[in-house]
């Protein structure tokens, strides 16, 4: 599924050409292999145990992009759960203060059961992460973070983690492998919600882990098997098909996002626009060093309370009121409406910028803001 010519290919080319193993008379695109059971004594026996050709194509595609070996899961949370499944009892976890609420909930649940202890640190404070590393068993980073888009200085944090034998995990969902490759900075494992930018069309649930450690990958695959966290064949097929256009979608989405961020800064009903590409973003200098692009997410505060912010969202026509992100269509939501996010300002919204024309997006936002 990953032939030698790809070693010299640009990632944009690999997205289109990778994960294929077609010969004469074979389908050009890897089809969804709709099978749970295979005839004995071949490469596959039972999909939950050893995968399928469709899953392997997705894993080859994403793994080469990140520079490691990928394992596909039924959702991003399934991938995160499998990583935490490797953590011994009585461990100490360090998570971002600005952390995806699903992962924060999973960590809090484990703490309540006595599995581990948890500390939370600001993503932007690299010195605090380095100082915390000697007492940590796991350093779990999101970069950029969700939803405040803080970018971590990965190199010193990863180095400190390795010096202390801590497992360094980086959620790379927002950056995608095109804008950031955490394994190159020294991370032990990368996680993705492939539901989002990799799939790109709001029509599937899938997750991926990527690591260069063969033993860790084997352990993650064992957890996938035992937990039954395998993705379906159709979901894997859709993720592959979506990933083929990731470079094009991300190029358009982040160009739109950068322009909208600048325009939003000048609107009288908007405050605290957060986009790593803006010079006044708290981690702009770090983002310029570690990212190849600033991404397609913009977070900002509407000057109003929760009711006024929901009214603004309700007036939008081009931008859809919906959770999740990374699709071809632009979506927006007020983050404090979700359990575990109540601490955020009531007017804070996360805008996932899609591939529509930027002037139509701006006209819609400006009309909604009034």
Short mmCIF file of C-alpha atoms in Angstrom, two decimals:
data_model
loop_
_atom_site.label_atom_id
_atom_site.label_comp_id
_atom_site.label_asym_id
_atom_site.label_seq_id
_atom_site.Cartn_x
_atom_site.Cartn_y
_atom_site.Cartn_z
CA UNK A 1 0.00 0.00 0.00
CA UNK A 2 2.98 2.39 0.30
CA UNK A 3 5.48 1.88 -2.50
CA UNK A 4 9.00 3.24 -2.54
CA UNK A 5 8.39 6.04 -5.09
CA UNK A 6 6.48 7.96 -2.43
CA UNK A 7 9.72 8.66 -0.55
CA UNK A 8 10.39 11.54 -2.92
CA UNK A 9 6.82 12.73 -3.32
CA UNK A 10 5.46 15.97 -1.91
CA UNK A 11 2.71 15.41 0.72
CA UNK A 12 0.17 16.89 -1.70
CA UNK A 13 1.05 14.15 -4.19
CA UNK A 14 1.01 11.42 -1.53
CA UNK A 15 -2.52 12.47 -0.53
CA UNK A 16 -3.69 11.66 -4.04
CA UNK A 17 -1.42 8.72 -4.85
CA UNK A 18 -0.85 7.04 -1.48
CA UNK A 19 -2.66 4.03 -0.09
CA UNK A 20 -3.17 2.45 -3.50
CA UNK A 21 -1.93 -0.96 -4.61
CA UNK A 22 -3.75 -1.36 -7.90
CA UNK A 23 -2.56 -3.64 -10.65
CA UNK A 24 -3.96 -4.29 -14.14
CA UNK A 25 -7.68 -4.83 -13.97
CA UNK A 26 -7.94 -3.74 -10.31
CA UNK A 27 -10.11 -0.83 -9.14
CA UNK A 28 -8.14 2.42 -9.30
CA UNK A 29 -9.48 3.41 -5.88
CA UNK A 30 -9.36 1.02 -2.93
CA UNK A 31 -12.98 -0.10 -2.49
CA UNK A 32 -14.82 -0.54 0.80
CA UNK A 33 -14.29 -4.19 1.68
CA UNK A 34 -17.63 -5.00 3.30
CA UNK A 35 -16.53 -8.11 5.14
CA UNK A 36 -16.16 -9.08 8.77
CA UNK A 37 -14.77 -12.55 8.05
CA UNK A 38 -12.21 -13.71 5.49
CA UNK A 39 -11.31 -17.14 4.14
CA UNK A 40 -8.72 -18.70 6.44
CA UNK A 41 -4.95 -18.75 5.91
CA UNK A 42 -4.75 -15.39 4.14
CA UNK A 43 -3.58 -11.92 5.15
CA UNK A 44 -6.83 -11.27 7.04
CA UNK A 45 -9.07 -13.43 9.18
CA UNK A 46 -11.52 -11.18 11.06
CA UNK A 47 -11.72 -7.42 10.65
CA UNK A 48 -11.76 -6.59 14.37
CA UNK A 49 -8.60 -8.66 14.87
CA UNK A 50 -6.39 -7.79 11.92
CA UNK A 51 -8.12 -5.10 9.89
CA UNK A 52 -8.98 -5.14 6.20
CA UNK A 53 -7.58 -3.82 2.91
CA UNK A 54 -9.66 -0.64 3.24
CA UNK A 55 -8.38 0.10 6.73
CA UNK A 56 -4.82 -0.59 5.65
CA UNK A 57 -5.13 1.89 2.79
CA UNK A 58 -6.26 4.62 5.21
CA UNK A 59 -3.45 3.75 7.61
CA UNK A 60 -0.84 3.85 4.84
CA UNK A 61 -2.13 7.20 3.65
CA UNK A 62 -2.11 8.94 7.05
CA UNK A 63 0.95 7.17 8.42
CA UNK A 64 3.26 8.36 5.67
CA UNK A 65 1.95 11.93 6.01
CA UNK A 66 2.85 11.98 9.71
CA UNK A 67 6.06 10.03 9.27
CA UNK A 68 5.15 6.92 11.25
CA UNK A 69 2.85 3.90 11.41
CA UNK A 70 -0.86 4.63 11.65
CA UNK A 71 -3.68 2.67 13.25
CA UNK A 72 -7.29 3.56 12.40
CA UNK A 73 -10.08 3.68 14.99
CA UNK A 74 -13.83 4.10 14.99
CA UNK A 75 -13.64 7.73 16.21
CA UNK A 76 -11.18 10.30 17.48
CA UNK A 77 -12.25 9.52 21.04
CA UNK A 78 -11.65 5.81 20.41
CA UNK A 79 -8.10 6.67 19.35
CA UNK A 80 -7.59 8.81 22.46
CA UNK A 81 -9.05 6.08 24.68
CA UNK A 82 -6.65 3.53 23.20
CA UNK A 83 -3.68 5.78 23.99
CA UNK A 84 -4.83 6.23 27.58
CA UNK A 85 -5.40 2.49 27.75
CA UNK A 86 -1.59 2.18 27.72
CA UNK A 87 -1.19 4.30 30.86
CA UNK A 88 -0.40 2.27 34.01
CA UNK A 89 -2.39 2.68 37.20
CA UNK A 90 -1.36 5.49 39.57
CA UNK A 91 0.16 7.51 36.74
CA UNK A 92 0.24 11.28 36.56
CA UNK A 93 -1.20 13.00 33.48
CA UNK A 94 -0.64 16.59 32.38
CA UNK A 95 -3.30 18.01 30.07
CA UNK A 96 -3.82 21.44 28.53
CA UNK A 97 -5.99 23.94 30.33
CA UNK A 98 -7.62 24.50 26.96
CA UNK A 99 -8.43 20.90 26.16
CA UNK A 100 -11.07 19.16 24.04
CA UNK A 101 -13.88 18.50 26.48
CA UNK A 102 -14.16 14.84 25.46
CA UNK A 103 -10.55 14.14 26.38
CA UNK A 104 -10.87 16.22 29.55
CA UNK A 105 -13.93 14.19 30.49
CA UNK A 106 -12.10 10.93 29.85
CA UNK A 107 -9.19 12.07 32.02
CA UNK A 108 -11.51 13.26 34.80
CA UNK A 109 -13.40 9.97 34.71
CA UNK A 110 -10.15 8.03 35.11
CA UNK A 111 -9.14 10.26 38.00
CA UNK A 112 -12.50 9.69 39.70
CA UNK A 113 -11.92 5.93 39.41
CA UNK A 114 -8.47 6.23 40.98
CA UNK A 115 -6.58 5.32 37.81
CA UNK A 116 -4.41 8.43 37.70
CA UNK A 117 -4.01 12.04 38.80
CA UNK A 118 -4.34 15.00 36.45
CA UNK A 119 -2.83 18.48 36.25
CA UNK A 120 -3.78 21.12 33.69
CA UNK A 121 -1.35 23.67 32.23
CA UNK A 122 -1.63 26.52 29.72
CA UNK A 123 -0.64 25.31 26.25
CA UNK A 124 1.44 28.43 25.64
CA UNK A 125 3.59 28.09 28.79
CA UNK A 126 6.40 25.83 27.55
CA UNK A 127 8.44 26.45 30.70
CA UNK A 128 5.61 25.12 32.85
CA UNK A 129 5.37 21.96 30.74
CA UNK A 130 9.13 21.42 30.93
CA UNK A 131 9.04 21.90 34.70
CA UNK A 132 6.12 19.46 35.04
CA UNK A 133 7.75 16.72 32.95
CA UNK A 134 9.87 15.06 35.69
CA UNK A 135 6.75 14.21 37.71
CA UNK A 136 4.61 13.26 34.71
CA UNK A 137 3.94 9.90 33.13
CA UNK A 138 1.96 11.43 30.24
CA UNK A 139 2.22 14.86 28.62
CA UNK A 140 -0.91 15.33 26.48
CA UNK A 141 -0.92 18.33 24.18
CA UNK A 142 -3.35 19.81 21.67
CA UNK A 143 -1.73 22.21 19.26
CA UNK A 144 -3.45 24.32 18.13
CA UNK A 145 -5.75 23.89 21.10
CA UNK A 146 -9.53 23.62 21.07
CA UNK A 147 -11.09 26.19 21.02
CA UNK A 148 -8.60 28.95 21.93
CA UNK A 149 -6.07 27.99 19.22
CA UNK A 150 -2.96 28.19 21.38
CA UNK A 151 0.13 26.69 19.74
CA UNK A 152 2.61 24.67 21.80
CA UNK A 153 6.37 24.93 21.48
CA UNK A 154 6.68 21.20 20.89
CA UNK A 155 10.45 20.69 20.69
CA UNK A 156 11.42 21.61 24.29
CA UNK A 157 8.30 19.96 25.72
CA UNK A 158 8.96 16.70 23.87
CA UNK A 159 12.62 16.77 24.89
CA UNK A 160 11.67 17.24 28.54
CA UNK A 161 9.19 14.40 28.29
CA UNK A 162 11.78 12.04 26.87
CA UNK A 163 14.30 12.99 29.53
CA UNK A 164 11.73 11.95 32.13
CA UNK A 165 10.45 8.85 30.28
CA UNK A 166 7.01 10.43 29.96
CA UNK A 167 4.75 9.47 27.07
CA UNK A 168 4.29 12.58 24.89
CA UNK A 169 0.98 12.67 23.00
CA UNK A 170 -0.01 15.42 20.55
CA UNK A 171 -3.51 15.86 19.18
CA UNK A 172 -2.80 17.18 15.68
CA UNK A 173 -6.41 17.39 14.48
CA UNK A 174 -6.53 21.16 14.01
CA UNK A 175 -3.15 21.48 12.28
CA UNK A 176 -3.41 18.34 10.12
CA UNK A 177 -0.21 16.60 8.95
CA UNK A 178 0.16 19.27 6.26
CA UNK A 179 0.73 22.06 8.78
CA UNK A 180 2.49 20.16 11.57
CA UNK A 181 4.16 16.78 12.10
CA UNK A 182 4.64 16.31 15.84
CA UNK A 183 6.72 13.13 15.49
CA UNK A 184 9.43 15.28 13.91
CA UNK A 185 9.51 17.35 17.12
CA UNK A 186 9.88 14.24 19.23
CA UNK A 187 6.31 13.29 20.13
CA UNK A 188 5.74 9.59 20.87
CA UNK A 189 2.27 9.36 19.39
CA UNK A 190 -0.01 11.62 17.37
CA UNK A 191 -3.79 11.40 17.46
CA UNK A 192 -6.33 12.65 14.94
CA UNK A 193 -10.04 12.89 14.79
CA UNK A 194 -10.28 11.85 11.15
CA UNK A 195 -13.94 12.85 11.41
CA UNK A 196 -12.74 16.38 10.83
CA UNK A 197 -10.17 17.65 8.31
CA UNK A 198 -9.01 14.25 7.08
CA UNK A 199 -12.56 13.16 6.17
CA UNK A 200 -13.54 16.72 5.38
CA UNK A 201 -17.19 16.24 4.49
CA UNK A 202 -19.04 15.84 7.81
CA UNK A 203 -20.16 12.34 6.89
CA UNK A 204 -18.07 9.90 8.95
CA UNK A 205 -16.62 9.10 12.35
CA UNK A 206 -13.02 7.86 12.51
CA UNK A 207 -9.80 8.36 14.43
CA UNK A 208 -6.12 7.63 13.85
CA UNK A 209 -3.00 7.19 15.95
CA UNK A 210 0.49 7.47 14.48
CA UNK A 211 3.77 6.45 16.13
CA UNK A 212 7.30 5.44 15.20
CA UNK A 213 7.50 2.97 18.10
CA UNK A 214 6.64 -0.52 16.84
CA UNK A 215 5.85 -1.81 20.33
CA UNK A 216 3.54 1.11 21.04
CA UNK A 217 1.76 0.63 17.73
CA UNK A 218 1.29 -3.07 18.53
CA UNK A 219 -0.16 -2.14 21.92
CA UNK A 220 -2.55 0.36 20.34
CA UNK A 221 -3.71 -2.27 17.85
CA UNK A 222 -4.26 -4.72 20.70
CA UNK A 223 -6.38 -2.12 22.52
CA UNK A 224 -8.36 -1.52 19.34
CA UNK A 225 -9.02 -5.24 19.04
CA UNK A 226 -10.00 -5.75 22.68
CA UNK A 227 -12.13 -2.60 22.88
CA UNK A 228 -13.80 -3.27 19.54
CA UNK A 229 -12.84 0.21 18.36
CA UNK A 230 -12.46 -0.70 14.70
CA UNK A 231 -13.81 1.72 12.06
CA UNK A 232 -16.34 0.47 9.55
CA UNK A 233 -15.29 -0.22 5.98
CA UNK A 234 -17.50 2.53 4.58
CA UNK A 235 -16.13 5.06 7.07
CA UNK A 236 -12.56 4.13 6.16
CA UNK A 237 -13.37 4.41 2.47
CA UNK A 238 -14.95 7.84 2.97
CA UNK A 239 -11.95 9.00 5.01
CA UNK A 240 -9.62 7.98 2.19
CA UNK A 241 -11.77 9.71 -0.40
CA UNK A 242 -11.96 12.85 1.73
CA UNK A 243 -8.22 12.89 2.39
CA UNK A 244 -7.49 12.95 -1.33
CA UNK A 245 -8.55 16.62 -1.40
CA UNK A 246 -7.15 17.67 1.99
CA UNK A 247 -4.43 19.86 0.49
CA UNK A 248 -6.92 21.71 -1.70
CA UNK A 249 -9.51 22.09 1.06
CA UNK A 250 -6.97 23.26 3.63
CA UNK A 251 -5.40 25.75 1.25
CA UNK A 252 -8.78 27.36 0.55
CA UNK A 253 -10.05 27.10 4.12
CA UNK A 254 -7.05 28.69 5.76
CA UNK A 255 -6.86 31.45 3.14
CA UNK A 256 -10.49 32.24 3.93
CA UNK A 257 -9.85 31.99 7.68
CA UNK A 258 -6.93 34.41 7.57
CA UNK A 259 -8.96 36.99 5.66
CA UNK A 260 -12.01 36.62 7.89
CA UNK A 261 -9.88 36.95 11.02
CA UNK A 262 -8.57 40.30 9.82
CA UNK A 263 -12.06 41.54 8.93
CA UNK A 264 -13.55 40.34 12.21
CA UNK A 265 -10.95 42.34 14.15
CA UNK A 266 -12.39 45.53 12.68
CA UNK A 267 -16.05 44.76 13.42
CA UNK A 268 -17.49 46.77 16.34
CA UNK A 269 -19.45 43.79 17.71
CA UNK A 270 -16.46 41.45 17.81
CA UNK A 271 -13.68 41.23 20.38
CA UNK A 272 -10.71 38.97 21.09
CA UNK A 273 -10.31 37.37 17.67
CA UNK A 274 -8.08 34.31 18.04
CA UNK A 275 -6.26 33.07 14.96
CA UNK A 276 -2.60 31.96 15.08
CA UNK A 277 -1.85 33.91 11.93
CA UNK A 278 -2.70 37.26 13.54
CA UNK A 279 0.36 39.11 14.88
CA UNK A 280 -1.40 39.82 18.19
CA UNK A 281 -2.35 36.18 18.83
CA UNK A 282 -0.71 35.06 22.11
CA UNK A 283 1.25 32.27 20.37
CA UNK A 284 1.79 33.85 16.97
CA UNK A 285 5.59 33.71 17.20
CA UNK A 286 5.49 30.03 18.14
CA UNK A 287 3.01 29.32 15.35
CA UNK A 288 5.33 30.91 12.80
CA UNK A 289 8.14 28.60 13.92
CA UNK A 290 6.32 25.27 14.22
CA UNK A 291 3.41 25.45 11.76
CA UNK A 292 3.49 25.39 7.97
CA UNK A 293 0.10 27.11 7.86
CA UNK A 294 -2.21 28.74 10.40
CA UNK A 295 -5.25 26.54 9.84
CA UNK A 296 -8.92 27.01 9.04
CA UNK A 297 -10.37 27.69 12.51
CA UNK A 298 -11.11 31.17 13.89
CA UNK A 299 -12.36 31.73 17.43
CA UNK A 300 -13.82 35.04 18.52
CA UNK A 301 -16.15 36.63 21.06
CA UNK A 302 -19.39 38.31 20.13
CA UNK A 303 -20.01 41.46 22.18
CA UNK A 304 -23.11 40.15 23.92
CA UNK A 305 -24.47 37.52 26.27
CA UNK A 306 -25.34 33.91 25.46
CA UNK A 307 -28.80 34.77 24.14
CA UNK A 308 -27.49 37.52 21.86
CA UNK A 309 -24.73 35.24 20.59
CA UNK A 310 -27.19 32.45 19.79
CA UNK A 311 -29.34 35.01 17.98
CA UNK A 312 -26.35 36.02 15.84
CA UNK A 313 -25.72 32.39 14.95
CA UNK A 314 -29.40 31.92 14.14
CA UNK A 315 -29.29 34.74 11.58
CA UNK A 316 -26.54 33.12 9.51
CA UNK A 317 -27.42 31.55 6.17
CA UNK A 318 -24.14 30.51 4.53
CA UNK A 319 -22.42 29.46 7.76
CA UNK A 320 -24.18 26.54 9.42
CA UNK A 321 -24.95 26.28 13.12
CA UNK A 322 -23.40 22.89 13.87
CA UNK A 323 -20.82 21.23 16.07
CA UNK A 324 -17.61 19.59 14.83
CA UNK A 325 -15.37 21.17 12.22
CA UNK A 326 -13.06 20.62 9.27
CA UNK A 327 -15.69 20.16 6.57
CA UNK A 328 -15.98 21.80 3.18
CA UNK A 329 -18.87 23.80 4.63
CA UNK A 330 -18.34 26.52 7.22
CA UNK A 331 -19.80 25.80 10.66
CA UNK A 332 -20.07 27.80 13.86
CA UNK A 333 -21.09 27.17 17.44
CA UNK A 334 -21.08 28.82 20.85
CA UNK A 335 -18.70 26.66 22.83
CA UNK A 336 -19.96 27.45 26.35
CA UNK A 337 -23.21 25.65 25.56
CA UNK A 338 -21.43 22.30 26.00
CA UNK A 339 -20.88 20.48 29.27
CA UNK A 340 -17.28 20.94 30.33
CA UNK A 341 -16.98 24.23 28.41
CA UNK A 342 -19.14 26.39 30.67
CA UNK A 343 -16.05 28.24 31.91
CA UNK A 344 -15.61 29.86 28.50
CA UNK A 345 -17.03 33.35 27.85
CA UNK A 346 -20.74 33.15 26.90
CA UNK A 347 -20.12 34.97 23.62
CA UNK A 348 -17.15 32.88 22.47
CA UNK A 349 -17.77 31.11 19.15
CA UNK A 350 -15.63 28.71 17.15
CA UNK A 351 -15.82 29.18 13.40
CA UNK A 352 -14.64 26.35 11.16
CA UNK A 353 -14.01 28.04 7.83
CA UNK A 354 -14.85 26.05 4.74
CA UNK A 355 -14.39 26.40 1.00
CA UNK A 356 -17.13 28.90 0.15
CA UNK A 357 -16.19 32.25 -1.42
CA UNK A 358 -14.72 34.48 1.27
CA UNK A 359 -16.89 37.47 0.32
CA UNK A 360 -20.07 35.44 0.78
CA UNK A 361 -18.83 34.22 4.14
CA UNK A 362 -18.00 37.75 5.26
CA UNK A 363 -21.31 39.15 4.06
CA UNK A 364 -23.11 36.45 6.03
CA UNK A 365 -21.14 37.08 9.23
CA UNK A 366 -21.44 40.86 8.95
CA UNK A 367 -25.19 40.63 8.36
CA UNK A 368 -25.59 38.30 11.32
CA UNK A 369 -23.57 40.55 13.60
CA UNK A 370 -25.65 43.56 12.59
#
